[in-house]
Amino acid sequence: MATFYSFKNKKNESEPLIKEPGSIDGQMFDIADCEGSTMVLMDQCEQVQIDEVHKCRVFIGACTSSIFIRNCSNCVFYTCCRQLRLRDCTDCKFFIYSMAEVHIEYSNRLAFGPFNGGYPDHAKHMAAANLDVSHNLWYDIFDHNDPGKTHEHWRVMEVSEYEEPWFPAGECERAIPVTAPGSVARVFEDSGMQSYGVDQMAADAAALSAPAPPTGPASEPAPSVENVPPPPAPSADMPVNRLCVGIIGTSAVALALAGRLSSAGYSVHLGTAEPDLEKVLTSLGDLPDNTSVSTVEEACVFGNFIILAVSGMRSAELYHNFAVSLGAGVKGKIVLDATNPLSEYPKLEVIWDGNTSGGEMMQAALPDCHVFKAFNTTGSNHIANPTGSDIPGYDSSIRGPLKMLFAGPKEQQVNAAEIISAVGFTPLYVGPIRYSRNLEAMAELWVHLALPPVGETTENWGKTFHFEPSGV
């Protein structure tokens, strides 16, 4: 059944269909099975999916994550998002803002130009979506079906082809400048330390093809994972001020965790491998209270708890190099690992080196830490709102907050549970780090069901579902 957050089965509407500012308020939006109509979203929204739209004009003001457009023809799109992904589209024009490169598949006769237009609240919505208006990569197109880079399926429009600016609410000051091709370098994505979130695997992981983490000095061989060493004994000198967390990574999951922990009274450092911290701050926009950006090593020194919210790794050597990059400050601390060792887009399948899970390899690479697998089986939407209020039929007043499964050393589970509870989840311990194999497999399933067209399933459950155990 169609919801308020959708335009579906709209045919030859005589007047534009408009969502006014405040009417979407950061929720996901679907457009499907429409023809001969004009549709306008003048609000901030989460992921947008557009399917089977023909001979339409579509305006999307500010999408926090990705816009997926599939099976569309003879349309004009004005879109602003972190990343735009197109599949099976023909004879369409795109006037766009995209913070990451645009991905196209099985598409033909597409034309691209810069976003040109706006509405009075546009700048505010772009800032709320953490979209930097000065970094528009509208011309940076990756065609998965053109290995020779011939541009046979798409082109950049000449300036003479640009339409008049689209101002759905009347002419106003533009929030996004019109830029020329090649005028902006690719947006920094943590130089391989890109923040991880299962809801971003089809966006950032797709855009960057899951780059390897930065390598540190490889003076020591990568540790063997055949026999994962036991974690160290509990530290007797845990600092009195426990309310400090270092989060490695800077994207949606990292920011959602920072926001929740800040609300719970914690101070947070977001650790980045990018040396230009001002550049990172500009890219991120407003941060949650009590949250700052620092180097990776500084974040590990600062935090009494460390959360790893970066792209997954696929070999013991990469885990070793990543561990070296954290520095000596991580030693002896609780480390919550939210990564998943996934293959490149579009498959995003779990890949284990030597049939050993990523969590086990992380513990092997950090033998002086207490490593837990946590926060890896759901999307940033649930991390930002662990009450489950966006899940149809879920009543937290009866069932309590959503549950978060986690695995790691039993003697330290209370400490890991403290952070999980502070984020707002009900922690549910499943056993030692070996069970990260199961949690990583669950993450793959969540991604494939929530974010089509990744994986081999044709099911589309949407991002609102959550693995929620009952009877425990």
XYZ file of C-alpha atoms in Angstrom, residues 39-461:
423
model
C 7.060 15.406 -8.910
C 8.874 17.690 -6.474
C 10.483 16.899 -3.093
C 11.404 20.181 -1.383
C 12.682 18.562 1.798
C 15.532 16.545 3.240
C 15.074 12.798 2.790
C 16.965 9.570 3.283
C 17.456 7.014 0.507
C 15.225 7.531 -2.542
C 14.216 4.760 -4.956
C 12.681 5.588 -8.340
C 11.357 2.771 -10.544
C 9.388 2.626 -13.785
C 8.989 6.368 -14.275
C 8.467 7.606 -17.831
C 7.997 11.018 -19.465
C 8.213 12.727 -16.071
C 10.067 15.586 -14.436
C 11.451 14.865 -10.963
C 13.017 17.308 -8.470
C 14.701 15.993 -5.283
C 16.081 18.675 -2.995
C 18.468 16.953 -0.535
C 19.016 13.207 -0.128
C 21.283 12.235 2.758
C 22.480 9.019 1.114
C 21.783 7.511 -2.309
C 19.207 7.941 -5.027
C 18.538 4.760 -7.026
C 16.851 5.301 -10.408
C 15.892 2.194 -12.381
C 13.910 1.368 -15.508
C 13.113 4.975 -16.400
C 12.901 6.650 -19.804
C 12.353 10.056 -21.373
C 12.579 11.871 -18.043
C 14.294 14.972 -16.699
C 15.749 14.661 -13.204
C 16.986 17.419 -10.886
C 18.573 15.604 -7.946
C 20.854 16.360 -4.986
C 22.354 13.410 -3.097
C 25.495 11.843 -1.728
C 25.557 9.394 -4.623
C 23.401 8.790 -7.691
C 22.995 5.284 -9.135
C 21.242 4.515 -12.412
C 20.263 1.197 -13.964
C 18.304 0.431 -17.131
C 17.604 4.088 -17.917
C 17.291 5.484 -21.442
C 16.856 8.901 -23.029
C 16.986 10.830 -19.754
C 18.536 14.140 -18.760
C 20.097 14.654 -15.346
C 20.800 18.047 -13.767
C 22.430 16.893 -10.593
C 24.441 17.435 -7.452
C 26.359 14.320 -6.363
C 29.007 14.268 -3.664
C 30.462 10.998 -5.024
C 30.888 9.713 -8.554
C 27.734 8.680 -10.400
C 27.308 4.985 -11.230
C 25.362 3.779 -14.263
C 24.547 0.272 -15.482
C 22.764 -1.019 -18.586
C 21.738 2.491 -19.593
C 21.816 4.435 -22.854
C 21.546 7.967 -24.194
C 21.932 9.736 -20.864
C 22.930 13.396 -20.640
C 24.362 15.100 -17.559
C 24.554 18.711 -16.444
C 25.012 20.545 -13.102
C 22.117 21.101 -10.747
C 20.576 24.483 -11.501
C 17.731 25.723 -9.347
C 16.480 25.460 -5.784
C 13.932 26.669 -3.244
C 14.100 28.931 -0.152
C 15.007 26.156 2.351
C 17.411 24.357 0.028
C 20.635 25.472 1.716
C 19.276 24.436 5.124
C 18.279 20.998 3.843
C 21.626 20.448 2.110
C 23.423 21.233 5.371
C 21.127 18.897 7.338
C 21.942 16.143 4.840
C 25.698 16.774 5.304
C 26.073 17.632 1.618
C 28.839 20.134 0.848
C 27.425 22.447 -1.823
C 30.925 23.307 -3.076
C 31.741 19.673 -4.000
C 29.524 18.702 -6.908
C 30.833 15.785 -8.984
C 27.974 15.866 -11.485
C 30.313 15.056 -14.375
C 32.197 12.168 -12.690
C 30.424 9.164 -14.259
C 31.408 5.506 -13.849
C 29.781 3.242 -16.439
C 29.922 -0.395 -15.377
C 29.241 -1.496 -18.956
C 31.970 0.531 -20.637
C 35.362 -0.918 -19.646
C 37.021 1.008 -22.476
C 35.636 4.308 -21.142
C 34.305 5.290 -24.570
C 31.356 7.270 -23.118
C 29.108 5.563 -25.628
C 26.177 5.423 -23.182
C 26.303 8.936 -21.728
C 27.564 12.440 -22.357
C 28.115 15.755 -20.640
C 25.747 18.404 -21.975
C 26.953 21.565 -23.650
C 26.100 24.743 -21.735
C 23.747 25.698 -24.558
C 21.664 22.609 -23.727
C 21.031 23.570 -20.116
C 17.435 24.246 -19.190
C 16.287 27.366 -17.417
C 16.782 27.030 -13.627
C 14.046 25.085 -11.859
C 12.645 26.981 -8.873
C 9.545 24.980 -7.779
C 8.528 27.568 -5.158
C 9.458 30.649 -7.179
C 12.802 32.175 -8.029
C 15.235 32.432 -5.109
C 18.933 32.457 -4.338
C 20.682 29.266 -5.424
C 22.224 27.097 -2.696
C 24.373 25.146 -5.190
C 26.663 26.948 -7.634
C 26.644 25.869 -11.277
C 30.097 24.431 -11.957
C 32.039 23.362 -15.043
C 33.210 19.797 -15.707
C 36.450 18.988 -13.883
C 36.264 21.998 -11.593
C 36.016 20.000 -8.355
C 38.260 17.196 -7.145
C 36.655 14.055 -5.817
C 35.263 14.441 -2.332
C 37.541 13.046 0.356
C 36.228 9.730 1.667
C 38.680 9.084 4.479
C 41.457 8.022 2.081
C 40.475 4.391 2.391
C 39.242 4.814 5.957
C 35.750 5.416 4.659
C 33.110 4.985 7.339
C 31.230 1.768 7.222
C 27.515 1.168 7.449
C 25.454 -1.574 5.894
C 23.092 1.042 4.558
C 26.023 2.695 2.780
C 27.418 -0.400 1.123
C 25.375 0.279 -1.953
C 26.467 3.886 -1.924
C 29.936 4.628 -0.608
C 31.189 1.072 -1.100
C 29.876 1.199 -4.644
C 31.411 4.575 -5.313
C 34.808 3.624 -3.987
C 34.747 -0.143 -4.609
C 35.542 -0.808 -0.966
C 39.142 0.475 -0.894
C 41.684 -1.126 1.364
C 42.525 0.622 4.639
C 45.691 2.711 4.775
C 48.828 0.769 5.366
C 51.135 1.506 8.240
C 54.770 0.483 8.599
C 54.855 -3.244 7.971
C 57.867 -4.001 10.136
C 56.214 -7.121 11.512
C 54.589 -9.969 9.576
C 50.839 -10.242 9.618
C 49.699 -12.409 12.547
C 48.388 -15.876 11.899
C 44.680 -16.363 12.429
C 44.767 -20.129 12.610
C 44.741 -19.856 16.394
C 43.325 -16.536 17.435
C 45.054 -15.464 20.644
C 42.867 -14.927 23.689
C 42.168 -11.319 24.628
C 44.207 -9.773 27.429
C 43.155 -9.876 31.030
C 40.875 -7.049 32.176
C 42.788 -3.860 32.771
C 43.059 -2.811 36.405
C 43.819 0.801 35.579
C 40.852 1.787 33.416
C 40.711 5.603 33.549
C 38.171 7.052 35.958
C 36.571 9.139 33.169
C 35.060 6.398 31.065
C 32.830 8.712 29.049
C 35.230 9.096 26.122
C 34.847 7.218 22.836
C 37.043 7.206 19.757
C 35.190 6.333 16.553
C 37.352 5.509 13.547
C 35.499 6.762 10.483
C 33.415 9.782 9.532
C 30.308 8.792 7.519
C 26.673 7.951 8.316
C 27.184 5.120 10.813
C 29.994 6.981 12.603
C 27.910 10.141 12.831
C 24.833 8.222 14.003
C 26.888 6.575 16.757
C 28.435 9.902 17.711
C 25.016 11.522 17.947
C 23.596 8.805 20.182
C 26.665 8.678 22.451
C 26.731 12.463 22.715
C 23.103 12.423 23.850
C 24.074 9.879 26.502
C 26.769 12.187 27.901
C 29.842 10.799 26.155
C 32.530 12.839 24.430
C 33.521 11.562 20.995
C 36.515 11.948 18.710
C 35.980 10.919 15.086
C 39.320 9.624 13.830
C 40.276 10.229 10.206
C 43.295 9.310 8.100
C 42.929 12.558 6.125
C 45.681 14.954 7.295
C 43.648 18.075 6.458
C 41.210 18.107 9.380
C 39.663 21.396 8.278
C 38.750 19.741 5.000
C 37.020 16.938 6.896
C 35.131 19.384 9.108
C 33.943 21.298 6.058
C 32.794 18.077 4.407
C 30.904 16.864 7.486
C 29.169 20.115 8.378
C 27.624 20.425 11.839
C 28.747 17.699 14.239
C 26.828 16.350 17.230
C 27.496 18.003 20.570
C 30.723 17.004 22.357
C 32.083 15.602 19.091
C 35.304 16.602 17.366
C 37.513 15.374 14.533
C 41.064 14.201 15.100
C 43.650 11.897 13.614
C 43.151 8.151 13.969
C 45.922 7.840 16.545
C 44.587 10.785 18.568
C 41.103 9.245 18.613
C 42.547 5.973 19.914
C 44.450 7.804 22.664
C 41.378 9.861 23.589
C 38.812 7.073 23.780
C 38.479 4.595 26.611
C 36.314 2.696 24.129
C 37.083 2.461 20.406
C 34.498 1.827 17.680
C 35.678 0.802 14.214
C 33.277 2.190 11.591
C 35.356 1.785 8.428
C 35.221 -0.331 5.287
C 35.691 -4.045 5.794
C 38.980 -5.796 5.052
C 39.569 -9.145 3.401
C 42.966 -10.482 4.470
C 45.093 -10.885 7.572
C 47.695 -8.550 6.066
C 45.167 -5.737 5.662
C 43.943 -6.227 9.220
C 47.525 -6.086 10.459
C 48.258 -2.870 8.559
C 45.028 -1.352 9.825
C 45.915 -2.282 13.416
C 49.319 -0.609 13.034
C 47.624 2.568 11.787
C 45.653 2.828 15.055
C 48.836 3.454 17.042
C 49.815 2.466 20.558
C 46.890 4.318 22.159
C 44.473 1.482 21.379
C 46.336 -1.025 23.561
C 44.304 -2.610 26.356
C 41.004 -1.019 25.332
C 37.531 -2.259 24.450
C 37.219 -2.254 20.638
C 33.790 -2.602 19.039
C 34.196 -3.694 15.429
C 31.333 -2.627 13.127
C 33.081 -3.703 9.918
C 32.130 -6.517 7.547
C 34.522 -8.161 5.052
C 32.418 -7.686 1.916
C 33.337 -8.068 -1.728
C 33.064 -5.200 -4.156
C 29.813 -3.790 -5.454
C 27.429 -5.063 -6.756
C 27.801 -8.475 -5.098
C 28.743 -7.292 -1.587
C 29.279 -10.856 -0.404
C 31.115 -11.869 2.757
C 34.683 -12.894 1.978
C 36.730 -14.555 4.688
C 40.466 -15.124 4.477
C 41.131 -18.766 5.321
C 37.523 -19.293 6.438
C 38.138 -16.969 9.392
C 35.762 -14.116 10.142
C 36.694 -10.473 10.073
C 36.093 -10.209 13.807
C 38.546 -13.024 14.515
C 41.152 -11.449 12.245
C 40.641 -8.107 13.968
C 41.241 -9.724 17.367
C 44.351 -11.431 15.970
C 45.633 -8.103 14.640
C 44.914 -6.403 17.998
C 46.036 -9.057 20.512
C 46.326 -6.474 23.323
C 42.712 -5.324 22.938
C 39.304 -6.730 23.835
C 37.607 -6.953 20.423
C 33.830 -7.265 20.035
C 31.764 -7.544 16.894
C 28.823 -5.130 17.219
C 26.730 -2.577 15.293
C 27.356 -4.490 12.042
C 23.963 -6.118 11.428
C 21.769 -3.073 10.845
C 21.697 0.297 9.125
C 22.439 3.779 10.359
C 18.702 4.512 10.419
C 18.268 2.077 13.336
C 21.498 3.213 15.004
C 20.181 6.780 14.928
C 16.779 5.586 16.182
C 17.127 2.355 18.198
C 13.609 2.644 19.616
C 12.313 0.912 16.493
C 9.667 3.572 15.931
C 10.211 3.436 12.156
C 9.449 -0.318 12.076
C 5.756 -0.913 11.279
C 4.016 -2.537 14.242
C 6.968 -2.298 16.636
C 5.979 -0.866 20.041
C 9.026 -0.041 22.154
C 6.784 0.709 25.158
C 6.008 -3.012 25.218
C 9.090 -4.616 23.697
C 11.747 -2.103 24.727
C 14.528 -0.783 22.460
C 15.782 -2.839 19.541
C 18.244 -5.591 20.409
C 21.859 -5.519 19.258
C 23.660 -8.853 18.986
C 27.336 -8.744 19.882
C 30.197 -11.220 20.271
C 33.538 -11.082 22.057
C 35.390 -12.019 25.256
C 32.894 -12.967 27.952
C 34.886 -11.415 30.781
C 34.553 -7.984 29.145
C 30.992 -8.220 27.853
C 29.673 -5.863 30.546
C 31.992 -3.104 29.314
C 30.996 -3.601 25.666
C 27.338 -3.712 26.684
C 27.779 -0.304 28.338
C 28.461 1.323 24.964
C 25.722 -0.613 23.179
C 23.255 0.464 25.868
C 24.486 4.066 25.694
C 23.697 4.097 21.965
C 20.188 3.020 22.932
C 20.007 -0.679 22.050
C 19.283 -3.618 24.318
C 22.609 -5.530 24.224
C 22.337 -9.277 23.604
C 25.567 -11.216 24.042
C 25.881 -14.319 21.837
C 29.326 -15.677 22.765
C 33.030 -15.335 21.955
C 34.477 -13.584 18.916
C 34.181 -16.748 16.861
C 30.482 -15.922 16.492
C 31.340 -12.854 14.467
C 31.155 -15.339 11.577
C 27.421 -15.528 12.144
C 26.987 -11.794 12.675
C 28.872 -10.980 9.474
C 26.722 -13.451 7.544
C 23.630 -11.746 8.992
C 25.003 -8.400 7.801
C 25.327 -9.733 4.254
C 21.716 -10.901 4.371
C 20.540 -7.515 5.704
C 22.332 -5.686 2.898
C 20.923 -7.914 0.170
C 17.357 -7.691 1.456
C 17.460 -3.995 2.310
C 19.426 -2.539 -0.580
C 18.577 -4.105 -3.915
C 19.902 -4.718 -6.507
C 22.944 -6.008 -4.591
C 23.294 -9.761 -4.143
C 21.322 -12.463 -5.912
C 17.943 -12.192 -4.193
C 15.067 -10.383 -5.855
C 13.423 -9.625 -2.499
C 13.252 -6.032 -1.325
C 12.395 -5.648 2.372
